[in-house]
Amino acid sequence: MRKIISLFVLALFFSCNSSAQKNETKEKETFAVTKTDKEWKEQLTEKQYYVLREAGTERPFSSALNKNYEKGVYHCAACDTPLFKSEHKFDSGTGWPSFDREIEGNVAYGTDNKLGYSRDEEHCATCGGHLGHIFNDGPKETTGKRHCINGVALKFVPSEE
Ligand SMILES: [Zn+2]
Protein backbone atom coordinates (compact mmCIF):
# COMPACT_ATOMS: atom_id res chain seq x y z
CA MET A 1 0.00 0.00 0.00
CA ARG A 2 2.78 2.29 0.92
CA LYS A 3 4.45 1.59 -2.39
CA ILE A 4 1.29 2.50 -4.25
CA ILE A 5 1.05 5.77 -2.40
CA SER A 6 4.64 6.68 -3.08
CA LEU A 7 4.18 5.83 -6.75
CA PHE A 8 1.15 8.04 -6.79
CA VAL A 9 3.09 10.83 -5.16
CA LEU A 10 5.86 10.32 -7.66
CA ALA A 11 3.42 10.52 -10.57
CA LEU A 12 1.97 13.69 -9.12
CA PHE A 13 5.42 15.10 -8.75
CA PHE A 14 6.27 14.37 -12.35
CA SER A 15 3.09 15.80 -13.74
CA CYS A 16 3.55 18.97 -11.72
CA ASN A 17 7.15 19.08 -12.66
CA SER A 18 6.54 18.83 -16.38
CA SER A 19 4.04 21.66 -16.37
CA ALA A 20 6.39 23.70 -14.21
CA GLN A 21 9.14 23.04 -16.71
CA LYS A 22 6.96 24.15 -19.55
CA ASN A 23 6.41 27.47 -17.88
CA GLU A 24 10.06 27.68 -17.17
CA THR A 25 11.12 27.19 -20.79
CA LYS A 26 8.56 29.77 -21.78
CA GLU A 27 10.28 32.32 -19.63
CA LYS A 28 13.71 30.85 -20.01
CA GLU A 29 14.21 31.24 -23.73
CA THR A 30 16.06 34.48 -23.55
CA PHE A 31 18.32 35.74 -26.29
CA ALA A 32 21.71 37.42 -26.21
CA VAL A 33 20.36 40.06 -28.56
CA THR A 34 17.04 41.41 -27.31
CA LYS A 35 15.31 44.48 -28.64
CA THR A 36 11.88 46.01 -28.31
CA ASP A 37 9.41 45.71 -31.18
CA LYS A 38 9.94 49.39 -31.85
CA GLU A 39 13.70 48.94 -32.13
CA TRP A 40 13.31 45.97 -34.46
CA LYS A 41 10.87 47.93 -36.61
CA GLU A 42 13.42 50.69 -36.96
CA GLN A 43 16.21 48.31 -37.87
CA LEU A 44 14.43 45.87 -40.17
CA THR A 45 12.56 46.33 -43.42
CA GLU A 46 8.85 45.67 -43.34
CA LYS A 47 9.31 42.23 -44.92
CA GLN A 48 12.14 41.32 -42.58
CA TYR A 49 10.07 42.35 -39.58
CA TYR A 50 7.10 40.31 -40.80
CA VAL A 51 9.21 37.15 -41.13
CA LEU A 52 11.72 37.53 -38.31
CA ARG A 53 9.54 39.05 -35.61
CA GLU A 54 6.04 37.93 -36.58
CA ALA A 55 6.99 34.45 -37.83
CA GLY A 56 5.62 35.22 -41.27
CA THR A 57 6.54 33.47 -44.51
CA GLU A 58 7.79 35.19 -47.64
CA ARG A 59 6.29 34.35 -51.02
CA PRO A 60 8.06 31.33 -52.61
CA PHE A 61 10.60 32.20 -55.33
CA SER A 62 10.60 35.81 -54.08
CA SER A 63 14.10 35.71 -52.59
CA ALA A 64 17.17 36.24 -54.76
CA LEU A 65 18.98 33.92 -52.34
CA ASN A 66 16.80 31.02 -53.43
CA LYS A 67 18.95 30.52 -56.53
CA ASN A 68 22.19 31.78 -55.04
CA TYR A 69 24.93 29.15 -55.24
CA GLU A 70 27.96 31.27 -54.51
CA LYS A 71 30.34 30.22 -51.81
CA GLY A 72 29.82 31.92 -48.50
CA VAL A 73 27.89 32.01 -45.28
CA TYR A 74 24.28 32.98 -44.63
CA HIS A 75 23.94 35.21 -41.60
CA CYS A 76 20.90 36.25 -39.60
CA ALA A 77 19.55 39.44 -41.19
CA ALA A 78 18.66 40.80 -37.76
CA CYS A 79 21.76 40.15 -35.63
CA ASP A 80 24.44 38.94 -38.09
CA THR A 81 24.98 35.53 -36.48
CA PRO A 82 26.27 32.99 -39.08
CA LEU A 83 23.52 30.39 -39.51
CA PHE A 84 24.05 28.32 -42.67
CA LYS A 85 26.95 27.53 -45.01
CA SER A 86 26.67 27.56 -48.80
CA GLU A 87 28.09 24.01 -49.02
CA HIS A 88 24.97 22.76 -47.23
CA LYS A 89 22.54 24.56 -49.51
CA PHE A 90 20.57 22.61 -52.08
CA ASP A 91 17.81 23.28 -54.59
CA SER A 92 14.68 21.83 -53.04
CA GLY A 93 12.44 23.24 -55.77
CA THR A 94 10.15 24.72 -53.10
CA GLY A 95 11.04 28.33 -53.84
CA TRP A 96 12.77 28.93 -50.51
CA PRO A 97 16.48 28.71 -49.75
CA SER A 98 17.04 25.20 -48.39
CA PHE A 99 19.85 23.70 -46.37
CA ASP A 100 20.51 20.17 -45.16
CA ARG A 101 22.02 21.39 -41.88
CA GLU A 102 22.57 24.50 -39.82
CA ILE A 103 25.71 25.84 -38.21
CA GLU A 104 25.37 23.92 -35.01
CA GLY A 105 24.39 25.85 -31.93
CA ASN A 106 23.40 28.98 -33.82
CA VAL A 107 19.89 27.87 -34.69
CA ALA A 108 17.26 26.97 -32.10
CA TYR A 109 14.05 25.01 -32.56
CA GLY A 110 10.44 25.64 -31.79
CA THR A 111 9.14 26.23 -28.35
CA ASP A 112 5.98 27.99 -27.38
CA ASN A 113 6.72 31.59 -26.86
CA LYS A 114 5.12 34.82 -27.79
CA LEU A 115 5.86 34.39 -31.50
CA GLY A 116 3.77 31.23 -31.48
CA TYR A 117 6.49 28.88 -32.64
CA SER A 118 5.48 25.36 -33.51
CA ARG A 119 7.80 22.41 -32.93
CA ASP A 120 9.23 22.28 -36.45
CA GLU A 121 9.93 25.99 -36.31
CA GLU A 122 13.48 27.25 -36.34
CA HIS A 123 14.86 30.57 -35.23
CA CYS A 124 18.11 32.37 -34.63
CA ALA A 125 19.54 31.27 -31.29
CA THR A 126 21.04 34.71 -30.74
CA CYS A 127 18.10 37.06 -31.33
CA GLY A 128 15.09 34.72 -31.58
CA GLY A 129 14.28 35.89 -35.10
CA HIS A 130 12.09 33.40 -36.97
CA LEU A 131 13.90 31.77 -39.92
CA GLY A 132 11.67 29.02 -41.27
CA HIS A 133 10.82 25.39 -40.65
CA ILE A 134 12.58 22.04 -40.67
CA PHE A 135 11.24 19.02 -42.57
CA ASN A 136 12.34 15.39 -42.94
CA ASP A 137 12.28 15.31 -46.74
CA GLY A 138 15.78 16.63 -47.36
CA PRO A 139 18.55 14.92 -49.36
CA LYS A 140 18.77 11.30 -48.20
CA GLU A 141 22.46 11.06 -49.09
CA THR A 142 23.34 13.67 -46.47
CA THR A 143 21.17 14.45 -43.44
CA GLY A 144 17.66 13.83 -44.79
CA LYS A 145 16.69 17.21 -43.36
CA ARG A 146 15.36 20.21 -45.20
CA HIS A 147 15.76 23.53 -43.47
CA CYS A 148 13.28 25.66 -45.39
CA ILE A 149 14.41 29.20 -44.73
CA ASN A 150 12.98 32.59 -45.65
CA GLY A 151 15.58 34.38 -47.74
CA VAL A 152 14.53 37.70 -46.28
CA ALA A 153 15.69 36.49 -42.85
CA LEU A 154 19.17 35.87 -44.23
CA LYS A 155 22.11 38.01 -45.24
CA PHE A 156 24.57 36.35 -47.62
CA VAL A 157 28.25 36.99 -46.94
CA PRO A 158 30.37 35.71 -49.86
CA SER A 159 33.64 34.04 -48.88
CA GLU A 160 36.77 35.85 -49.99
CA GLU A 161 38.47 33.32 -52.21
ZN1 LIG B 1 19.60 36.63 -35.19
Coordinates of C-alpha atoms and ligand atoms in Angstrom, one line a residue:
M1 CA 0.0 0.0 0.0
R2 CA 2.8 2.3 0.9
K3 CA 4.5 1.6 -2.4
I4 CA 1.3 2.5 -4.2
I5 CA 1.1 5.8 -2.4
S6 CA 4.6 6.7 -3.1
L7 CA 4.2 5.8 -6.8
F8 CA 1.1 8.0 -6.8
V9 CA 3.1 10.8 -5.2
L10 CA 5.9 10.3 -7.7
A11 CA 3.4 10.5 -10.6
L12 CA 2.0 13.7 -9.1
F13 CA 5.4 15.1 -8.7
F14 CA 6.3 14.4 -12.4
S15 CA 3.1 15.8 -13.7
C16 CA 3.6 19.0 -11.7
N17 CA 7.2 19.1 -12.7
S18 CA 6.5 18.8 -16.4
S19 CA 4.0 21.7 -16.4
A20 CA 6.4 23.7 -14.2
Q21 CA 9.1 23.0 -16.7
K22 CA 7.0 24.1 -19.6
N23 CA 6.4 27.5 -17.9
E24 CA 10.1 27.7 -17.2
T25 CA 11.1 27.2 -20.8
K26 CA 8.6 29.8 -21.8
E27 CA 10.3 32.3 -19.6
K28 CA 13.7 30.8 -20.0
E29 CA 14.2 31.2 -23.7
T30 CA 16.1 34.5 -23.5
F31 CA 18.3 35.7 -26.3
A32 CA 21.7 37.4 -26.2
V33 CA 20.4 40.1 -28.6
T34 CA 17.0 41.4 -27.3
K35 CA 15.3 44.5 -28.6
T36 CA 11.9 46.0 -28.3
D37 CA 9.4 45.7 -31.2
K38 CA 9.9 49.4 -31.9
E39 CA 13.7 48.9 -32.1
W40 CA 13.3 46.0 -34.5
K41 CA 10.9 47.9 -36.6
E42 CA 13.4 50.7 -37.0
Q43 CA 16.2 48.3 -37.9
L44 CA 14.4 45.9 -40.2
T45 CA 12.6 46.3 -43.4
E46 CA 8.8 45.7 -43.3
K47 CA 9.3 42.2 -44.9
Q48 CA 12.1 41.3 -42.6
Y49 CA 10.1 42.3 -39.6
Y50 CA 7.1 40.3 -40.8
V51 CA 9.2 37.2 -41.1
L52 CA 11.7 37.5 -38.3
R53 CA 9.5 39.1 -35.6
E54 CA 6.0 37.9 -36.6
A55 CA 7.0 34.5 -37.8
G56 CA 5.6 35.2 -41.3
T57 CA 6.5 33.5 -44.5
E58 CA 7.8 35.2 -47.6
R59 CA 6.3 34.3 -51.0
P60 CA 8.1 31.3 -52.6
F61 CA 10.6 32.2 -55.3
S62 CA 10.6 35.8 -54.1
S63 CA 14.1 35.7 -52.6
A64 CA 17.2 36.2 -54.8
L65 CA 19.0 33.9 -52.3
N66 CA 16.8 31.0 -53.4
K67 CA 18.9 30.5 -56.5
N68 CA 22.2 31.8 -55.0
Y69 CA 24.9 29.1 -55.2
E70 CA 28.0 31.3 -54.5
K71 CA 30.3 30.2 -51.8
G72 CA 29.8 31.9 -48.5
V73 CA 27.9 32.0 -45.3
Y74 CA 24.3 33.0 -44.6
H75 CA 23.9 35.2 -41.6
C76 CA 20.9 36.3 -39.6
A77 CA 19.5 39.4 -41.2
A78 CA 18.7 40.8 -37.8
C79 CA 21.8 40.2 -35.6
D80 CA 24.4 38.9 -38.1
T81 CA 25.0 35.5 -36.5
P82 CA 26.3 33.0 -39.1
L83 CA 23.5 30.4 -39.5
F84 CA 24.0 28.3 -42.7
K85 CA 27.0 27.5 -45.0
S86 CA 26.7 27.6 -48.8
E87 CA 28.1 24.0 -49.0
H88 CA 25.0 22.8 -47.2
K89 CA 22.5 24.6 -49.5
F90 CA 20.6 22.6 -52.1
D91 CA 17.8 23.3 -54.6
S92 CA 14.7 21.8 -53.0
G93 CA 12.4 23.2 -55.8
T94 CA 10.1 24.7 -53.1
G95 CA 11.0 28.3 -53.8
W96 CA 12.8 28.9 -50.5
P97 CA 16.5 28.7 -49.8
S98 CA 17.0 25.2 -48.4
F99 CA 19.9 23.7 -46.4
D100 CA 20.5 20.2 -45.2
R101 CA 22.0 21.4 -41.9
E102 CA 22.6 24.5 -39.8
I103 CA 25.7 25.8 -38.2
E104 CA 25.4 23.9 -35.0
G105 CA 24.4 25.9 -31.9
N106 CA 23.4 29.0 -33.8
V107 CA 19.9 27.9 -34.7
A108 CA 17.3 27.0 -32.1
Y109 CA 14.1 25.0 -32.6
G110 CA 10.4 25.6 -31.8
T111 CA 9.1 26.2 -28.4
D112 CA 6.0 28.0 -27.4
N113 CA 6.7 31.6 -26.9
K114 CA 5.1 34.8 -27.8
L115 CA 5.9 34.4 -31.5
G116 CA 3.8 31.2 -31.5
Y117 CA 6.5 28.9 -32.6
S118 CA 5.5 25.4 -33.5
R119 CA 7.8 22.4 -32.9
D120 CA 9.2 22.3 -36.4
E121 CA 9.9 26.0 -36.3
E122 CA 13.5 27.3 -36.3
H123 CA 14.9 30.6 -35.2
C124 CA 18.1 32.4 -34.6
A125 CA 19.5 31.3 -31.3
T126 CA 21.0 34.7 -30.7
C127 CA 18.1 37.1 -31.3
G128 CA 15.1 34.7 -31.6
G129 CA 14.3 35.9 -35.1
H130 CA 12.1 33.4 -37.0
L131 CA 13.9 31.8 -39.9
G132 CA 11.7 29.0 -41.3
H133 CA 10.8 25.4 -40.7
I134 CA 12.6 22.0 -40.7
F135 CA 11.2 19.0 -42.6
N136 CA 12.3 15.4 -42.9
D137 CA 12.3 15.3 -46.7
G138 CA 15.8 16.6 -47.4
P139 CA 18.6 14.9 -49.4
K140 CA 18.8 11.3 -48.2
E141 CA 22.5 11.1 -49.1
T142 CA 23.3 13.7 -46.5
T143 CA 21.2 14.5 -43.4
G144 CA 17.7 13.8 -44.8
K145 CA 16.7 17.2 -43.4
R146 CA 15.4 20.2 -45.2
H147 CA 15.8 23.5 -43.5
C148 CA 13.3 25.7 -45.4
I149 CA 14.4 29.2 -44.7
N150 CA 13.0 32.6 -45.7
G151 CA 15.6 34.4 -47.7
V152 CA 14.5 37.7 -46.3
A153 CA 15.7 36.5 -42.8
L154 CA 19.2 35.9 -44.2
K155 CA 22.1 38.0 -45.2
F156 CA 24.6 36.3 -47.6
V157 CA 28.2 37.0 -46.9
P158 CA 30.4 35.7 -49.9
S159 CA 33.6 34.0 -48.9
E160 CA 36.8 35.8 -50.0
E161 CA 38.5 33.3 -52.2
Ligands
ZN1 ZN 19.6 36.6 -35.2

